[in-house]
Amino acid sequence: MPKHLILISALLGVLATGCASQEPLETTSATSPTSASAPVNDRTVIAEAVGNASAGSKPLAWANPETGSAGVIEHVENTTGQETGCRKFTTSQQALGGKTRFDGVACPSGQSWKLSGESAD
């Protein structure tokens, strides 16, 4: 018998044996991507966008794919006084409930930015 036929026969035998064996799938290490981290809200997305912008920057678009909201940060300026390192801003917010404008202040907080503010419209 030629060598290539012996090799093919051996390979088919291994494959047939592997197909007959059914072992359960291991799922203990699988985790849902949403269970590992908290959902990102619009305030977090806006705060990070303001934190990554520089004072006096051009209008900056933001979007949150988790909520479907989006908007444009119209202006960013550094704050003075007690809020050292913070930035004031105005943004629009288009969501299922309609369009609003939001004036706020974003401040550094550890490795991220936190937002505080009130709705202007």
mmCIF file of N, CA and C in Angstrom:
data_model
loop_
_atom_site.group_PDB
_atom_site.id
_atom_site.type_symbol
_atom_site.label_atom_id
_atom_site.label_comp_id
_atom_site.label_asym_id
_atom_site.label_seq_id
_atom_site.Cartn_x
_atom_site.Cartn_y
_atom_site.Cartn_z
ATOM 1 N N MET A 1 0.859 -1.167 0.000
ATOM 2 C CA MET A 1 0.000 0.000 0.000
ATOM 3 C C MET A 1 0.912 1.239 0.000
ATOM 4 N N PRO A 2 0.629 2.222 -0.876
ATOM 5 C CA PRO A 2 1.455 3.421 -0.940
ATOM 6 C C PRO A 2 1.391 4.212 0.380
ATOM 7 N N LYS A 3 2.475 4.946 0.668
ATOM 8 C CA LYS A 3 2.596 5.679 1.931
ATOM 9 C C LYS A 3 1.502 6.735 2.090
ATOM 10 N N HIS A 4 1.131 7.427 1.021
ATOM 11 C CA HIS A 4 0.116 8.474 1.157
ATOM 12 C C HIS A 4 -1.250 7.894 1.493
ATOM 13 N N LEU A 5 -1.561 6.681 1.055
ATOM 14 C CA LEU A 5 -2.834 6.052 1.406
ATOM 15 C C LEU A 5 -2.832 5.613 2.862
ATOM 16 N N ILE A 6 -1.677 5.146 3.348
ATOM 17 C CA ILE A 6 -1.577 4.751 4.757
ATOM 18 C C ILE A 6 -1.772 5.978 5.643
ATOM 19 N N LEU A 7 -1.161 7.100 5.266
ATOM 20 C CA LEU A 7 -1.288 8.334 6.031
ATOM 21 C C LEU A 7 -2.729 8.836 6.033
ATOM 22 N N ILE A 8 -3.380 8.780 4.898
ATOM 23 C CA ILE A 8 -4.781 9.209 4.806
ATOM 24 C C ILE A 8 -5.673 8.297 5.639
ATOM 25 N N SER A 9 -5.443 6.996 5.601
ATOM 26 C CA SER A 9 -6.232 6.051 6.388
ATOM 27 C C SER A 9 -6.061 6.313 7.878
ATOM 28 N N ALA A 10 -4.806 6.564 8.292
ATOM 29 C CA ALA A 10 -4.553 6.838 9.707
ATOM 30 C C ALA A 10 -5.240 8.129 10.129
ATOM 31 N N LEU A 11 -5.182 9.158 9.291
ATOM 32 C CA LEU A 11 -5.806 10.437 9.587
ATOM 33 C C LEU A 11 -7.323 10.299 9.691
ATOM 34 N N LEU A 12 -7.927 9.532 8.789
ATOM 35 C CA LEU A 12 -9.375 9.321 8.846
ATOM 36 C C LEU A 12 -9.763 8.571 10.108
ATOM 37 N N GLY A 13 -8.952 7.635 10.531
ATOM 38 C CA GLY A 13 -9.222 6.891 11.761
ATOM 39 C C GLY A 13 -9.194 7.803 12.983
ATOM 40 N N VAL A 14 -8.238 8.721 13.037
ATOM 41 C CA VAL A 14 -8.152 9.664 14.151
ATOM 42 C C VAL A 14 -9.341 10.611 14.142
ATOM 43 N N LEU A 15 -9.696 11.098 12.975
ATOM 44 C CA LEU A 15 -10.837 12.008 12.877
ATOM 45 C C LEU A 15 -12.134 11.329 13.267
ATOM 46 N N ALA A 16 -12.321 10.084 12.838
ATOM 47 C CA ALA A 16 -13.546 9.351 13.165
ATOM 48 C C ALA A 16 -13.633 9.108 14.660
ATOM 49 N N THR A 17 -12.530 8.807 15.305
ATOM 50 C CA THR A 17 -12.522 8.593 16.747
ATOM 51 C C THR A 17 -12.822 9.893 17.469
ATOM 52 N N GLY A 18 -12.258 11.014 16.991
ATOM 53 C CA GLY A 18 -12.502 12.317 17.608
ATOM 54 C C GLY A 18 -13.948 12.730 17.485
ATOM 55 N N CYS A 19 -14.609 12.394 16.395
ATOM 56 C CA CYS A 19 -16.012 12.768 16.193
ATOM 57 C C CYS A 19 -16.933 11.954 17.082
ATOM 58 N N ALA A 20 -16.540 10.716 17.416
ATOM 59 C CA ALA A 20 -17.383 9.861 18.232
ATOM 60 C C ALA A 20 -17.353 10.284 19.694
ATOM 61 N N SER A 21 -16.304 10.937 20.117
ATOM 62 C CA SER A 21 -16.157 11.363 21.499
ATOM 63 C C SER A 21 -16.809 12.731 21.673
ATOM 64 N N GLN A 22 -17.752 12.820 22.606
ATOM 65 C CA GLN A 22 -18.406 14.101 22.855
ATOM 66 C C GLN A 22 -18.165 14.507 24.295
ATOM 67 N N GLU A 23 -17.330 15.507 24.471
ATOM 68 C CA GLU A 23 -17.054 16.012 25.806
ATOM 69 C C GLU A 23 -17.809 17.316 25.983
ATOM 70 N N PRO A 24 -18.290 17.588 27.185
ATOM 71 C CA PRO A 24 -19.035 18.833 27.403
ATOM 72 C C PRO A 24 -18.117 20.050 27.262
ATOM 73 N N LEU A 25 -18.697 21.150 26.821
ATOM 74 C CA LEU A 25 -17.964 22.402 26.714
ATOM 75 C C LEU A 25 -17.751 22.988 28.099
ATOM 76 N N GLU A 26 -16.590 23.561 28.309
ATOM 77 C CA GLU A 26 -16.332 24.252 29.571
ATOM 78 C C GLU A 26 -16.842 25.678 29.456
ATOM 79 N N THR A 27 -17.697 26.076 30.368
ATOM 80 C CA THR A 27 -18.250 27.431 30.328
ATOM 81 C C THR A 27 -18.006 28.198 31.618
ATOM 82 N N THR A 28 -17.288 27.609 32.563
ATOM 83 C CA THR A 28 -17.105 28.269 33.855
ATOM 84 C C THR A 28 -16.311 29.563 33.742
ATOM 85 N N SER A 29 -15.417 29.671 32.762
ATOM 86 C CA SER A 29 -14.617 30.884 32.655
ATOM 87 C C SER A 29 -15.268 31.942 31.774
ATOM 88 N N ALA A 30 -16.370 31.613 31.130
ATOM 89 C CA ALA A 30 -17.051 32.576 30.264
ATOM 90 C C ALA A 30 -17.843 33.552 31.117
ATOM 91 N N THR A 31 -17.728 34.839 30.797
ATOM 92 C CA THR A 31 -18.498 35.863 31.498
ATOM 93 C C THR A 31 -19.169 36.765 30.490
ATOM 94 N N SER A 32 -20.273 37.298 30.877
ATOM 95 C CA SER A 32 -20.983 38.244 30.022
ATOM 96 C C SER A 32 -20.259 39.577 30.064
ATOM 97 N N PRO A 33 -20.044 40.249 28.920
ATOM 98 C CA PRO A 33 -19.364 41.541 28.946
ATOM 99 C C PRO A 33 -20.128 42.596 29.735
ATOM 100 N N THR A 34 -21.444 42.487 29.798
ATOM 101 C CA THR A 34 -22.210 43.491 30.528
ATOM 102 C C THR A 34 -22.178 43.253 32.025
ATOM 103 N N SER A 35 -21.968 41.994 32.462
ATOM 104 C CA SER A 35 -21.941 41.747 33.895
ATOM 105 C C SER A 35 -20.616 42.163 34.510
ATOM 106 N N ALA A 36 -19.559 42.248 33.716
ATOM 107 C CA ALA A 36 -18.244 42.595 34.231
ATOM 108 C C ALA A 36 -18.099 44.094 34.478
ATOM 109 N N SER A 37 -18.876 44.910 33.801
ATOM 110 C CA SER A 37 -18.755 46.354 33.981
ATOM 111 C C SER A 37 -20.142 46.984 34.016
ATOM 112 N N ALA A 38 -20.222 48.088 34.743
ATOM 113 C CA ALA A 38 -21.492 48.797 34.852
ATOM 114 C C ALA A 38 -21.784 49.533 33.549
ATOM 115 N N PRO A 39 -23.057 49.719 33.212
ATOM 116 C CA PRO A 39 -23.394 50.472 32.006
ATOM 117 C C PRO A 39 -22.870 51.903 32.103
ATOM 118 N N VAL A 40 -22.492 52.449 30.972
ATOM 119 C CA VAL A 40 -21.978 53.813 30.921
ATOM 120 C C VAL A 40 -23.150 54.752 30.672
ATOM 121 N N ASN A 41 -23.330 55.740 31.571
ATOM 122 C CA ASN A 41 -24.430 56.679 31.375
ATOM 123 C C ASN A 41 -23.936 57.907 30.610
ATOM 124 N N ASP A 42 -24.862 58.751 30.182
ATOM 125 C CA ASP A 42 -24.530 59.933 29.382
ATOM 126 C C ASP A 42 -23.616 60.898 30.135
ATOM 127 N N ARG A 43 -23.843 61.059 31.421
ATOM 128 C CA ARG A 43 -23.018 61.970 32.211
ATOM 129 C C ARG A 43 -21.551 61.539 32.190
ATOM 130 N N THR A 44 -21.303 60.248 32.246
ATOM 131 C CA THR A 44 -19.931 59.746 32.211
ATOM 132 C C THR A 44 -19.288 60.018 30.863
ATOM 133 N N VAL A 45 -20.029 59.792 29.774
ATOM 134 C CA VAL A 45 -19.511 60.030 28.430
ATOM 135 C C VAL A 45 -19.202 61.517 28.241
ATOM 136 N N ILE A 46 -20.100 62.386 28.680
ATOM 137 C CA ILE A 46 -19.895 63.829 28.553
ATOM 138 C C ILE A 46 -18.674 64.260 29.371
ATOM 139 N N ALA A 47 -18.584 63.793 30.613
ATOM 140 C CA ALA A 47 -17.455 64.174 31.471
ATOM 141 C C ALA A 47 -16.126 63.774 30.846
ATOM 142 N N GLU A 48 -16.039 62.564 30.300
ATOM 143 C CA GLU A 48 -14.796 62.120 29.675
ATOM 144 C C GLU A 48 -14.483 62.935 28.418
ATOM 145 N N ALA A 49 -15.510 63.281 27.646
ATOM 146 C CA ALA A 49 -15.287 64.099 26.444
ATOM 147 C C ALA A 49 -14.765 65.475 26.819
ATOM 148 N N VAL A 50 -15.334 66.082 27.859
ATOM 149 C CA VAL A 50 -14.871 67.393 28.316
ATOM 150 C C VAL A 50 -13.444 67.273 28.855
ATOM 151 N N GLY A 51 -13.179 66.203 29.586
ATOM 152 C CA GLY A 51 -11.845 65.987 30.129
ATOM 153 C C GLY A 51 -10.787 65.824 29.059
ATOM 154 N N ASN A 52 -11.151 65.231 27.923
ATOM 155 C CA ASN A 52 -10.203 65.035 26.820
ATOM 156 C C ASN A 52 -10.087 66.261 25.919
ATOM 157 N N ALA A 53 -10.999 67.214 26.066
ATOM 158 C CA ALA A 53 -10.964 68.438 25.251
ATOM 159 C C ALA A 53 -10.055 69.461 25.922
ATOM 160 N N SER A 54 -9.632 70.418 25.152
ATOM 161 C CA SER A 54 -8.859 71.517 25.730
ATOM 162 C C SER A 54 -9.730 72.768 25.766
ATOM 163 N N ALA A 55 -9.395 73.669 26.672
ATOM 164 C CA ALA A 55 -10.157 74.907 26.792
ATOM 165 C C ALA A 55 -10.132 75.654 25.462
ATOM 166 N N GLY A 56 -11.281 76.168 25.061
ATOM 167 C CA GLY A 56 -11.384 76.912 23.809
ATOM 168 C C GLY A 56 -11.431 76.039 22.575
ATOM 169 N N SER A 57 -11.607 74.737 22.752
ATOM 170 C CA SER A 57 -11.626 73.844 21.591
ATOM 171 C C SER A 57 -12.869 74.052 20.735
ATOM 172 N N LYS A 58 -12.811 73.590 19.510
ATOM 173 C CA LYS A 58 -13.948 73.660 18.589
ATOM 174 C C LYS A 58 -15.059 72.749 19.101
ATOM 175 N N PRO A 59 -16.286 72.918 18.609
ATOM 176 C CA PRO A 59 -17.374 72.031 19.025
ATOM 177 C C PRO A 59 -16.973 70.559 18.860
ATOM 178 N N LEU A 60 -17.348 69.779 19.863
ATOM 179 C CA LEU A 60 -16.921 68.390 19.948
ATOM 180 C C LEU A 60 -18.148 67.484 20.069
ATOM 181 N N ALA A 61 -18.306 66.555 19.150
ATOM 182 C CA ALA A 61 -19.440 65.623 19.194
ATOM 183 C C ALA A 61 -19.166 64.514 20.202
ATOM 184 N N TRP A 62 -20.228 64.044 20.861
ATOM 185 C CA TRP A 62 -20.136 62.889 21.747
ATOM 186 C C TRP A 62 -21.335 61.989 21.469
ATOM 187 N N ALA A 63 -21.191 60.716 21.778
ATOM 188 C CA ALA A 63 -22.287 59.758 21.599
ATOM 189 C C ALA A 63 -22.140 58.628 22.607
ATOM 190 N N ASN A 64 -23.250 58.117 23.072
ATOM 191 C CA ASN A 64 -23.273 56.981 23.983
ATOM 192 C C ASN A 64 -24.039 55.851 23.310
ATOM 193 N N PRO A 65 -23.339 54.859 22.764
ATOM 194 C CA PRO A 65 -24.028 53.772 22.074
ATOM 195 C C PRO A 65 -24.909 52.925 22.996
ATOM 196 N N GLU A 66 -24.646 52.952 24.308
ATOM 197 C CA GLU A 66 -25.462 52.163 25.240
ATOM 198 C C GLU A 66 -26.844 52.762 25.443
ATOM 199 N N THR A 67 -26.957 54.102 25.380
ATOM 200 C CA THR A 67 -28.258 54.738 25.600
ATOM 201 C C THR A 67 -28.863 55.286 24.312
ATOM 202 N N GLY A 68 -28.047 55.437 23.272
ATOM 203 C CA GLY A 68 -28.518 56.017 22.017
ATOM 204 C C GLY A 68 -28.489 57.535 22.018
ATOM 205 N N SER A 69 -28.039 58.138 23.109
ATOM 206 C CA SER A 69 -27.969 59.599 23.199
ATOM 207 C C SER A 69 -26.720 60.123 22.501
ATOM 208 N N ALA A 70 -26.802 61.377 22.068
ATOM 209 C CA ALA A 70 -25.662 62.032 21.423
ATOM 210 C C ALA A 70 -25.821 63.530 21.586
ATOM 211 N N GLY A 71 -24.753 64.257 21.323
ATOM 212 C CA GLY A 71 -24.824 65.708 21.419
ATOM 213 C C GLY A 71 -23.540 66.352 20.953
ATOM 214 N N VAL A 72 -23.472 67.664 21.137
ATOM 215 C CA VAL A 72 -22.300 68.443 20.757
ATOM 216 C C VAL A 72 -21.922 69.338 21.922
ATOM 217 N N ILE A 73 -20.677 69.221 22.368
ATOM 218 C CA ILE A 73 -20.155 70.114 23.396
ATOM 219 C C ILE A 73 -19.757 71.390 22.677
ATOM 220 N N GLU A 74 -20.450 72.493 22.996
ATOM 221 C CA GLU A 74 -20.290 73.735 22.248
ATOM 222 C C GLU A 74 -19.083 74.548 22.674
ATOM 223 N N HIS A 75 -18.794 74.578 23.940
ATOM 224 C CA HIS A 75 -17.594 75.298 24.383
ATOM 225 C C HIS A 75 -17.074 74.690 25.677
ATOM 226 N N VAL A 76 -15.762 74.808 25.864
ATOM 227 C CA VAL A 76 -15.093 74.330 27.071
ATOM 228 C C VAL A 76 -14.172 75.446 27.538
ATOM 229 N N GLU A 77 -14.241 75.756 28.824
ATOM 230 C CA GLU A 77 -13.319 76.755 29.372
ATOM 231 C C GLU A 77 -12.879 76.310 30.765
ATOM 232 N N ASN A 78 -11.663 76.684 31.128
ATOM 233 C CA ASN A 78 -11.147 76.358 32.450
ATOM 234 C C ASN A 78 -11.895 77.152 33.501
ATOM 235 N N THR A 79 -12.087 76.543 34.665
ATOM 236 C CA THR A 79 -12.746 77.243 35.764
ATOM 237 C C THR A 79 -11.701 77.973 36.597
ATOM 238 N N THR A 80 -12.179 78.920 37.371
ATOM 239 C CA THR A 80 -11.299 79.637 38.294
ATOM 240 C C THR A 80 -11.876 79.483 39.694
ATOM 241 N N GLY A 81 -11.078 79.751 40.683
ATOM 242 C CA GLY A 81 -11.568 79.665 42.056
ATOM 243 C C GLY A 81 -11.281 78.317 42.671
ATOM 244 N N GLN A 82 -12.253 77.789 43.410
ATOM 245 C CA GLN A 82 -12.065 76.557 44.180
ATOM 246 C C GLN A 82 -11.961 75.309 43.298
ATOM 247 N N GLU A 83 -12.504 75.333 42.131
ATOM 248 C CA GLU A 83 -12.544 74.141 41.276
ATOM 249 C C GLU A 83 -11.297 74.072 40.389
ATOM 250 N N THR A 84 -10.125 73.927 40.976
ATOM 251 C CA THR A 84 -8.874 73.881 40.237
ATOM 252 C C THR A 84 -8.839 72.661 39.324
ATOM 253 N N GLY A 85 -8.471 72.888 38.069
ATOM 254 C CA GLY A 85 -8.368 71.790 37.112
ATOM 255 C C GLY A 85 -9.683 71.410 36.459
ATOM 256 N N CYS A 86 -10.770 72.035 36.863
ATOM 257 C CA CYS A 86 -12.089 71.717 36.309
ATOM 258 C C CYS A 86 -12.341 72.529 35.047
ATOM 259 N N ARG A 87 -13.353 72.096 34.305
ATOM 260 C CA ARG A 87 -13.717 72.788 33.064
ATOM 261 C C ARG A 87 -15.226 72.994 32.994
ATOM 262 N N LYS A 88 -15.619 74.225 32.652
ATOM 263 C CA LYS A 88 -17.036 74.526 32.416
ATOM 264 C C LYS A 88 -17.335 74.250 30.951
ATOM 265 N N PHE A 89 -18.574 73.871 30.673
ATOM 266 C CA PHE A 89 -18.950 73.553 29.298
ATOM 267 C C PHE A 89 -20.454 73.713 29.112
ATOM 268 N N THR A 90 -20.872 73.766 27.857
ATOM 269 C CA THR A 90 -22.276 73.694 27.461
ATOM 270 C C THR A 90 -22.374 72.625 26.392
ATOM 271 N N THR A 91 -23.355 71.760 26.529
ATOM 272 C CA THR A 91 -23.547 70.709 25.533
ATOM 273 C C THR A 91 -25.025 70.541 25.203
ATOM 274 N N SER A 92 -25.282 70.039 24.027
ATOM 275 C CA SER A 92 -26.635 69.606 23.683
ATOM 276 C C SER A 92 -26.712 68.117 23.996
ATOM 277 N N GLN A 93 -27.936 67.633 24.166
ATOM 278 C CA GLN A 93 -28.149 66.206 24.420
ATOM 279 C C GLN A 93 -29.422 65.782 23.704
ATOM 280 N N GLN A 94 -29.266 64.953 22.690
ATOM 281 C CA GLN A 94 -30.399 64.406 21.950
ATOM 282 C C GLN A 94 -30.627 62.984 22.451
ATOM 283 N N ALA A 95 -31.796 62.748 23.036
ATOM 284 C CA ALA A 95 -32.138 61.432 23.569
ATOM 285 C C ALA A 95 -33.572 61.104 23.167
ATOM 286 N N LEU A 96 -34.062 59.961 23.599
ATOM 287 C CA LEU A 96 -35.441 59.578 23.268
ATOM 288 C C LEU A 96 -36.447 60.595 23.774
ATOM 289 N N GLY A 97 -36.142 61.250 24.885
ATOM 290 C CA GLY A 97 -37.051 62.231 25.466
ATOM 291 C C GLY A 97 -37.023 63.586 24.794
ATOM 292 N N GLY A 98 -36.134 63.785 23.828
ATOM 293 C CA GLY A 98 -36.039 65.055 23.131
ATOM 294 C C GLY A 98 -34.647 65.652 23.236
ATOM 295 N N LYS A 99 -34.541 66.917 22.828
ATOM 296 C CA LYS A 99 -33.258 67.600 22.825
ATOM 297 C C LYS A 99 -33.221 68.612 23.962
ATOM 298 N N THR A 100 -32.117 68.648 24.704
ATOM 299 C CA THR A 100 -31.926 69.612 25.780
ATOM 300 C C THR A 100 -30.529 70.208 25.667
ATOM 301 N N ARG A 101 -30.331 71.274 26.429
ATOM 302 C CA ARG A 101 -28.985 71.860 26.569
ATOM 303 C C ARG A 101 -28.584 71.674 28.022
ATOM 304 N N PHE A 102 -27.315 71.478 28.240
ATOM 305 C CA PHE A 102 -26.815 71.187 29.571
ATOM 306 C C PHE A 102 -25.579 72.023 29.831
ATOM 307 N N ASP A 103 -25.616 72.842 30.884
ATOM 308 C CA ASP A 103 -24.438 73.568 31.343
ATOM 309 C C ASP A 103 -23.866 72.791 32.508
ATOM 310 N N GLY A 104 -22.573 72.576 32.517
ATOM 311 C CA GLY A 104 -22.003 71.800 33.599
ATOM 312 C C GLY A 104 -20.547 72.101 33.845
ATOM 313 N N VAL A 105 -20.026 71.395 34.829
ATOM 314 C CA VAL A 105 -18.620 71.474 35.197
ATOM 315 C C VAL A 105 -18.124 70.046 35.326
ATOM 316 N N ALA A 106 -16.997 69.761 34.686
ATOM 317 C CA ALA A 106 -16.361 68.451 34.794
ATOM 318 C C ALA A 106 -15.033 68.643 35.514
ATOM 319 N N CYS A 107 -14.760 67.743 36.461
ATOM 320 C CA CYS A 107 -13.528 67.833 37.238
ATOM 321 C C CYS A 107 -12.807 66.494 37.228
ATOM 322 N N PRO A 108 -11.472 66.531 37.252
ATOM 323 C CA PRO A 108 -10.734 65.271 37.314
ATOM 324 C C PRO A 108 -11.012 64.558 38.632
ATOM 325 N N SER A 109 -11.114 63.236 38.554
ATOM 326 C CA SER A 109 -11.365 62.414 39.736
ATOM 327 C C SER A 109 -10.616 61.103 39.562
ATOM 328 N N GLY A 110 -9.406 61.045 40.077
ATOM 329 C CA GLY A 110 -8.581 59.855 39.889
ATOM 330 C C GLY A 110 -8.163 59.747 38.435
ATOM 331 N N GLN A 111 -8.464 58.616 37.810
ATOM 332 C CA GLN A 111 -8.109 58.379 36.409
ATOM 333 C C GLN A 111 -9.218 58.780 35.445
ATOM 334 N N SER A 112 -10.312 59.340 35.949
ATOM 335 C CA SER A 112 -11.430 59.716 35.083
ATOM 336 C C SER A 112 -11.890 61.137 35.424
ATOM 337 N N TRP A 113 -13.013 61.530 34.849
ATOM 338 C CA TRP A 113 -13.611 62.842 35.092
ATOM 339 C C TRP A 113 -15.014 62.647 35.629
ATOM 340 N N LYS A 114 -15.438 63.516 36.533
ATOM 341 C CA LYS A 114 -16.789 63.491 37.087
ATOM 342 C C LYS A 114 -17.504 64.756 36.693
ATOM 343 N N LEU A 115 -18.820 64.666 36.565
ATOM 344 C CA LEU A 115 -19.646 65.761 36.076
ATOM 345 C C LEU A 115 -20.594 66.250 37.144
ATOM 346 N N SER A 116 -20.773 67.570 37.194
ATOM 347 C CA SER A 116 -21.833 68.166 38.002
ATOM 348 C C SER A 116 -22.407 69.312 37.192
ATOM 349 N N GLY A 117 -23.693 69.547 37.298
ATOM 350 C CA GLY A 117 -24.293 70.609 36.512
ATOM 351 C C GLY A 117 -25.805 70.544 36.537
ATOM 352 N N GLU A 118 -26.415 71.522 35.925
ATOM 353 C CA GLU A 118 -27.865 71.603 35.861
ATOM 354 C C GLU A 118 -28.298 71.804 34.428
ATOM 355 N N SER A 119 -29.494 71.374 34.113
ATOM 356 C CA SER A 119 -30.036 71.568 32.774
ATOM 357 C C SER A 119 -30.322 73.034 32.555
ATOM 358 N N ALA A 120 -29.857 73.562 31.422
ATOM 359 C CA ALA A 120 -30.060 74.987 31.120
ATOM 360 C C ALA A 120 -31.406 75.250 30.470
ATOM 361 N N ASP A 121 -31.924 74.300 29.724
ATOM 362 C CA ASP A 121 -33.201 74.492 29.022
ATOM 363 C C ASP A 121 -34.259 73.559 29.562
#
